[in-house]
C-alpha cells in the first residue's frame, strides 16, 4: 500500500506558525487515515521551530532551490533568518518519506515549507506568487510525487493507478 506524507496541520495537529491547524475535512483524508496510509509530519516543527512562531516567508528574489542551497533565506517580518530550520525540516521530511515508504505527499499550499504551487511573495502583505516551499522542492528532488490540497482528487487518481499497476503485475 502506498503511503502519503501529509502536512500535519492538515490532519488537525496544531503546528502552524499561529498555533492552529488547517484541518482538511475531506472524505479521502478519512479514508486514507483509516487505511493507515497517512504519515503526518510538520517540517517546520521537525526542523526545530516552536509553536507558535513568527510568520516566515521566502525572501523576495529567492526561491526554494536557493534556500536549499543556502543562498536564499526564509525570514520573519523582522528579518531574522529561519532558513537553517526550514532546511533541516526538509531533510527530515525527505528522510521520513524514504524510511516510511511514502511515494506521495499531500502538502499545505502557500507555506514556505509545504507550498506546492504557491508561496507568500516575501512582503508579508498576504499576497502569493508562483513557487514552491523548501520541503516540497526537496521531496520532488527525492522522487516523491507532491500534491497540494487543491489536487487531492489527482492524488486519489494516482493512488488508484498505482494500485491497478500493482494488481496487473501479479
PDB file of N, CA and C in Angstrom, residues 113-170:
ATOM      1  N   UNK A 113       7.427  26.095   3.596  1.00  0.00           N
ATOM      2  CA  UNK A 113       7.893  24.707   3.602  1.00  0.00           C
ATOM      3  C   UNK A 113       7.117  23.877   2.601  1.00  0.00           C
ATOM      4  N   UNK A 114       5.801  23.906   2.720  1.00  0.00           N
ATOM      5  CA  UNK A 114       4.939  22.939   2.048  1.00  0.00           C
ATOM      6  C   UNK A 114       4.233  23.464   0.806  1.00  0.00           C
ATOM      7  N   UNK A 115       4.402  24.718   0.459  1.00  0.00           N
ATOM      8  CA  UNK A 115       3.736  25.226  -0.739  1.00  0.00           C
ATOM      9  C   UNK A 115       4.097  24.389  -1.948  1.00  0.00           C
ATOM     10  N   UNK A 116       3.101  23.988  -2.704  1.00  0.00           N
ATOM     11  CA  UNK A 116       3.316  23.140  -3.876  1.00  0.00           C
ATOM     12  C   UNK A 116       3.409  23.992  -5.139  1.00  0.00           C
ATOM     13  N   UNK A 117       2.482  24.907  -5.295  1.00  0.00           N
ATOM     14  CA  UNK A 117       2.453  25.780  -6.473  1.00  0.00           C
ATOM     15  C   UNK A 117       2.538  27.261  -6.122  1.00  0.00           C
ATOM     16  N   UNK A 118       2.238  27.581  -4.859  1.00  0.00           N
ATOM     17  CA  UNK A 118       2.203  28.977  -4.416  1.00  0.00           C
ATOM     18  C   UNK A 118       2.904  29.140  -3.078  1.00  0.00           C
ATOM     19  N   UNK A 119       3.598  30.259  -2.932  1.00  0.00           N
ATOM     20  CA  UNK A 119       4.180  30.670  -1.652  1.00  0.00           C
ATOM     21  C   UNK A 119       3.892  32.155  -1.464  1.00  0.00           C
ATOM     22  N   UNK A 120       4.028  32.617  -0.233  1.00  0.00           N
ATOM     23  CA  UNK A 120       3.886  34.055   0.016  1.00  0.00           C
ATOM     24  C   UNK A 120       4.969  34.793  -0.755  1.00  0.00           C
ATOM     25  N   UNK A 121       4.686  36.033  -1.131  1.00  0.00           N
ATOM     26  CA  UNK A 121       5.605  36.760  -2.020  1.00  0.00           C
ATOM     27  C   UNK A 121       6.792  37.403  -1.321  1.00  0.00           C
ATOM     28  N   UNK A 122       6.908  37.235  -0.008  1.00  0.00           N
ATOM     29  CA  UNK A 122       8.060  37.769   0.709  1.00  0.00           C
ATOM     30  C   UNK A 122       7.852  39.162   1.281  1.00  0.00           C
ATOM     31  N   UNK A 123       6.670  39.737   1.055  1.00  0.00           N
ATOM     32  CA  UNK A 123       6.406  41.103   1.516  1.00  0.00           C
ATOM     33  C   UNK A 123       5.568  41.152   2.797  1.00  0.00           C
ATOM     34  N   UNK A 124       5.120  39.997   3.292  1.00  0.00           N
ATOM     35  CA  UNK A 124       4.253  39.921   4.467  1.00  0.00           C
ATOM     36  C   UNK A 124       2.969  40.721   4.275  1.00  0.00           C
ATOM     37  N   UNK A 125       2.488  40.758   3.043  1.00  0.00           N
ATOM     38  CA  UNK A 125       1.265  41.504   2.705  1.00  0.00           C
ATOM     39  C   UNK A 125       0.074  40.583   2.475  1.00  0.00           C
ATOM     40  N   UNK A 126       0.288  39.276   2.530  1.00  0.00           N
ATOM     41  CA  UNK A 126      -0.777  38.327   2.241  1.00  0.00           C
ATOM     42  C   UNK A 126      -0.842  37.928   0.770  1.00  0.00           C
ATOM     43  N   UNK A 127      -0.016  38.562  -0.060  1.00  0.00           N
ATOM     44  CA  UNK A 127      -0.006  38.208  -1.482  1.00  0.00           C
ATOM     45  C   UNK A 127       0.830  36.958  -1.700  1.00  0.00           C
ATOM     46  N   UNK A 128       0.452  36.197  -2.713  1.00  0.00           N
ATOM     47  CA  UNK A 128       1.173  34.972  -3.055  1.00  0.00           C
ATOM     48  C   UNK A 128       1.743  35.078  -4.457  1.00  0.00           C
ATOM     49  N   UNK A 129       2.745  34.251  -4.697  1.00  0.00           N
ATOM     50  CA  UNK A 129       3.365  34.185  -6.021  1.00  0.00           C
ATOM     51  C   UNK A 129       3.568  32.710  -6.370  1.00  0.00           C
ATOM     52  N   UNK A 130       3.762  32.449  -7.644  1.00  0.00           N
ATOM     53  CA  UNK A 130       4.052  31.082  -8.070  1.00  0.00           C
ATOM     54  C   UNK A 130       5.379  30.658  -7.458  1.00  0.00           C
ATOM     55  N   UNK A 131       5.431  29.439  -7.004  1.00  0.00           N
ATOM     56  CA  UNK A 131       6.653  28.909  -6.417  1.00  0.00           C
ATOM     57  C   UNK A 131       6.330  27.763  -5.482  1.00  0.00           C
ATOM     58  N   UNK A 132       7.380  27.120  -5.003  1.00  0.00           N
ATOM     59  CA  UNK A 132       7.202  26.001  -4.095  1.00  0.00           C
ATOM     60  C   UNK A 132       7.993  26.236  -2.821  1.00  0.00           C
ATOM     61  N   UNK A 133       7.560  25.566  -1.757  1.00  0.00           N
ATOM     62  CA  UNK A 133       8.265  25.622  -0.498  1.00  0.00           C
ATOM     63  C   UNK A 133       9.469  24.690  -0.507  1.00  0.00           C
ATOM     64  N   UNK A 134      10.326  24.846   0.489  1.00  0.00           N
ATOM     65  CA  UNK A 134      11.573  24.089   0.509  1.00  0.00           C
ATOM     66  C   UNK A 134      11.350  22.586   0.701  1.00  0.00           C
ATOM     67  N   UNK A 135      10.374  22.209   1.493  1.00  0.00           N
ATOM     68  CA  UNK A 135      10.093  20.785   1.674  1.00  0.00           C
ATOM     69  C   UNK A 135       9.510  20.189   0.408  1.00  0.00           C
ATOM     70  N   UNK A 136       8.592  20.899  -0.227  1.00  0.00           N
ATOM     71  CA  UNK A 136       8.023  20.414  -1.492  1.00  0.00           C
ATOM     72  C   UNK A 136       9.135  20.210  -2.515  1.00  0.00           C
ATOM     73  N   UNK A 137      10.054  21.162  -2.610  1.00  0.00           N
ATOM     74  CA  UNK A 137      11.159  21.050  -3.568  1.00  0.00           C
ATOM     75  C   UNK A 137      12.068  19.868  -3.224  1.00  0.00           C
ATOM     76  N   UNK A 138      12.374  19.698  -1.952  1.00  0.00           N
ATOM     77  CA  UNK A 138      13.258  18.601  -1.540  1.00  0.00           C
ATOM     78  C   UNK A 138      12.596  17.242  -1.792  1.00  0.00           C
ATOM     79  N   UNK A 139      11.312  17.145  -1.504  1.00  0.00           N
ATOM     80  CA  UNK A 139      10.609  15.890  -1.748  1.00  0.00           C
ATOM     81  C   UNK A 139      10.582  15.558  -3.237  1.00  0.00           C
ATOM     82  N   UNK A 140      10.290  16.551  -4.065  1.00  0.00           N
ATOM     83  CA  UNK A 140      10.278  16.316  -5.517  1.00  0.00           C
ATOM     84  C   UNK A 140      11.652  15.852  -5.993  1.00  0.00           C
ATOM     85  N   UNK A 141      12.687  16.496  -5.497  1.00  0.00           N
ATOM     86  CA  UNK A 141      14.045  16.124  -5.897  1.00  0.00           C
ATOM     87  C   UNK A 141      14.367  14.687  -5.488  1.00  0.00           C
ATOM     88  N   UNK A 142      13.711  14.210  -4.442  1.00  0.00           N
ATOM     89  CA  UNK A 142      13.920  12.841  -3.966  1.00  0.00           C
ATOM     90  C   UNK A 142      13.002  11.836  -4.656  1.00  0.00           C
ATOM     91  N   UNK A 143      12.193  12.313  -5.602  1.00  0.00           N
ATOM     92  CA  UNK A 143      11.327  11.411  -6.354  1.00  0.00           C
ATOM     93  C   UNK A 143       9.943  11.199  -5.780  1.00  0.00           C
ATOM     94  N   UNK A 144       9.578  11.974  -4.761  1.00  0.00           N
ATOM     95  CA  UNK A 144       8.236  11.887  -4.184  1.00  0.00           C
ATOM     96  C   UNK A 144       7.300  12.752  -5.033  1.00  0.00           C
ATOM     97  N   UNK A 145       6.140  12.213  -5.384  1.00  0.00           N
ATOM     98  CA  UNK A 145       5.143  12.993  -6.114  1.00  0.00           C
ATOM     99  C   UNK A 145       4.404  13.865  -5.100  1.00  0.00           C
ATOM    100  N   UNK A 146       4.394  15.179  -5.359  1.00  0.00           N
ATOM    101  CA  UNK A 146       3.868  16.153  -4.403  1.00  0.00           C
ATOM    102  C   UNK A 146       2.555  16.743  -4.931  1.00  0.00           C
ATOM    103  N   UNK A 147       1.555  16.796  -4.049  1.00  0.00           N
ATOM    104  CA  UNK A 147       0.237  17.324  -4.385  1.00  0.00           C
ATOM    105  C   UNK A 147      -0.183  18.346  -3.341  1.00  0.00           C
ATOM    106  N   UNK A 148      -0.916  19.373  -3.784  1.00  0.00           N
ATOM    107  CA  UNK A 148      -1.500  20.332  -2.843  1.00  0.00           C
ATOM    108  C   UNK A 148      -2.912  19.872  -2.503  1.00  0.00           C
ATOM    109  N   UNK A 149      -3.493  20.492  -1.510  1.00  0.00           N
ATOM    110  CA  UNK A 149      -4.868  20.165  -1.140  1.00  0.00           C
ATOM    111  C   UNK A 149      -5.830  20.467  -2.284  1.00  0.00           C
ATOM    112  N   UNK A 150      -5.449  21.364  -3.178  1.00  0.00           N
ATOM    113  CA  UNK A 150      -6.288  21.667  -4.337  1.00  0.00           C
ATOM    114  C   UNK A 150      -6.328  20.505  -5.322  1.00  0.00           C
ATOM    115  N   UNK A 151      -5.370  19.588  -5.205  1.00  0.00           N
ATOM    116  CA  UNK A 151      -5.246  18.477  -6.149  1.00  0.00           C
ATOM    117  C   UNK A 151      -5.442  17.115  -5.488  1.00  0.00           C
ATOM    118  N   UNK A 152      -6.245  17.077  -4.431  1.00  0.00           N
ATOM    119  CA  UNK A 152      -6.422  15.820  -3.695  1.00  0.00           C
ATOM    120  C   UNK A 152      -7.048  14.737  -4.576  1.00  0.00           C
ATOM    121  N   UNK A 153      -7.942  15.129  -5.484  1.00  0.00           N
ATOM    122  CA  UNK A 153      -8.542  14.132  -6.382  1.00  0.00           C
ATOM    123  C   UNK A 153      -7.493  13.560  -7.346  1.00  0.00           C
ATOM    124  N   UNK A 154      -6.551  14.394  -7.777  1.00  0.00           N
ATOM    125  CA  UNK A 154      -5.467  13.895  -8.638  1.00  0.00           C
ATOM    126  C   UNK A 154      -4.597  12.894  -7.877  1.00  0.00           C
ATOM    127  N   UNK A 155      -4.379  13.161  -6.606  1.00  0.00           N
ATOM    128  CA  UNK A 155      -3.632  12.210  -5.782  1.00  0.00           C
ATOM    129  C   UNK A 155      -4.401  10.894  -5.695  1.00  0.00           C
ATOM    130  N   UNK A 156      -5.705  10.960  -5.507  1.00  0.00           N
ATOM    131  CA  UNK A 156      -6.523   9.741  -5.453  1.00  0.00           C
ATOM    132  C   UNK A 156      -6.420   8.965  -6.768  1.00  0.00           C
ATOM    133  N   UNK A 157      -6.411   9.673  -7.880  1.00  0.00           N
ATOM    134  CA  UNK A 157      -6.262   9.018  -9.185  1.00  0.00           C
ATOM    135  C   UNK A 157      -4.904   8.320  -9.302  1.00  0.00           C
ATOM    136  N   UNK A 158      -3.844   8.973  -8.819  1.00  0.00           N
ATOM    137  CA  UNK A 158      -2.512   8.366  -8.871  1.00  0.00           C
ATOM    138  C   UNK A 158      -2.444   7.106  -7.998  1.00  0.00           C
ATOM    139  N   UNK A 159      -3.054   7.180  -6.817  1.00  0.00           N
ATOM    140  CA  UNK A 159      -3.074   6.010  -5.941  1.00  0.00           C
ATOM    141  C   UNK A 159      -3.828   4.862  -6.602  1.00  0.00           C
ATOM    142  N   UNK A 160      -4.948   5.163  -7.230  1.00  0.00           N
ATOM    143  CA  UNK A 160      -5.737   4.138  -7.918  1.00  0.00           C
ATOM    144  C   UNK A 160      -4.938   3.561  -9.084  1.00  0.00           C
ATOM    145  N   UNK A 161      -4.237   4.406  -9.826  1.00  0.00           N
ATOM    146  CA  UNK A 161      -3.420   3.931 -10.946  1.00  0.00           C
ATOM    147  C   UNK A 161      -2.307   3.027 -10.451  1.00  0.00           C
ATOM    148  N   UNK A 162      -1.666   3.403  -9.344  1.00  0.00           N
ATOM    149  CA  UNK A 162      -0.605   2.577  -8.778  1.00  0.00           C
ATOM    150  C   UNK A 162      -1.153   1.240  -8.308  1.00  0.00           C
ATOM    151  N   UNK A 163      -2.336   1.251  -7.692  1.00  0.00           N
ATOM    152  CA  UNK A 163      -2.948   0.005  -7.239  1.00  0.00           C
ATOM    153  C   UNK A 163      -3.291  -0.874  -8.432  1.00  0.00           C
ATOM    154  N   UNK A 164      -3.744  -0.275  -9.522  1.00  0.00           N
ATOM    155  CA  UNK A 164      -4.033  -1.019 -10.748  1.00  0.00           C
ATOM    156  C   UNK A 164      -2.786  -1.621 -11.350  1.00  0.00           C
ATOM    157  N   UNK A 165      -1.712  -0.839 -11.360  1.00  0.00           N
ATOM    158  CA  UNK A 165      -0.429  -1.342 -11.892  1.00  0.00           C
ATOM    159  C   UNK A 165       0.068  -2.526 -11.054  1.00  0.00           C
ATOM    160  N   UNK A 166      -0.100  -2.416  -9.749  1.00  0.00           N
ATOM    161  CA  UNK A 166       0.373  -3.488  -8.858  1.00  0.00           C
ATOM    162  C   UNK A 166      -0.446  -4.762  -9.084  1.00  0.00           C
ATOM    163  N   UNK A 167      -1.747  -4.634  -9.313  1.00  0.00           N
ATOM    164  CA  UNK A 167      -2.576  -5.836  -9.478  1.00  0.00           C
ATOM    165  C   UNK A 167      -2.338  -6.487 -10.840  1.00  0.00           C
ATOM    166  N   UNK A 168      -2.001  -5.705 -11.858  1.00  0.00           N
ATOM    167  CA  UNK A 168      -1.741  -6.284 -13.177  1.00  0.00           C
ATOM    168  C   UNK A 168      -0.346  -6.893 -13.258  1.00  0.00           C
ATOM    169  N   UNK A 169       0.532  -6.510 -12.344  1.00  0.00           N
ATOM    170  CA  UNK A 169       1.900  -7.041 -12.333  1.00  0.00           C
ATOM    171  C   UNK A 169       1.955  -8.435 -11.710  1.00  0.00           C
ATOM    172  N   UNK A 170       0.894  -8.839 -11.050  1.00  0.00           N
ATOM    173  CA  UNK A 170       0.877 -10.154 -10.366  1.00  0.00           C
ATOM    174  C   UNK A 170       0.622 -11.281 -11.327  1.00  0.00           C
TER     175      UNK A 170
END
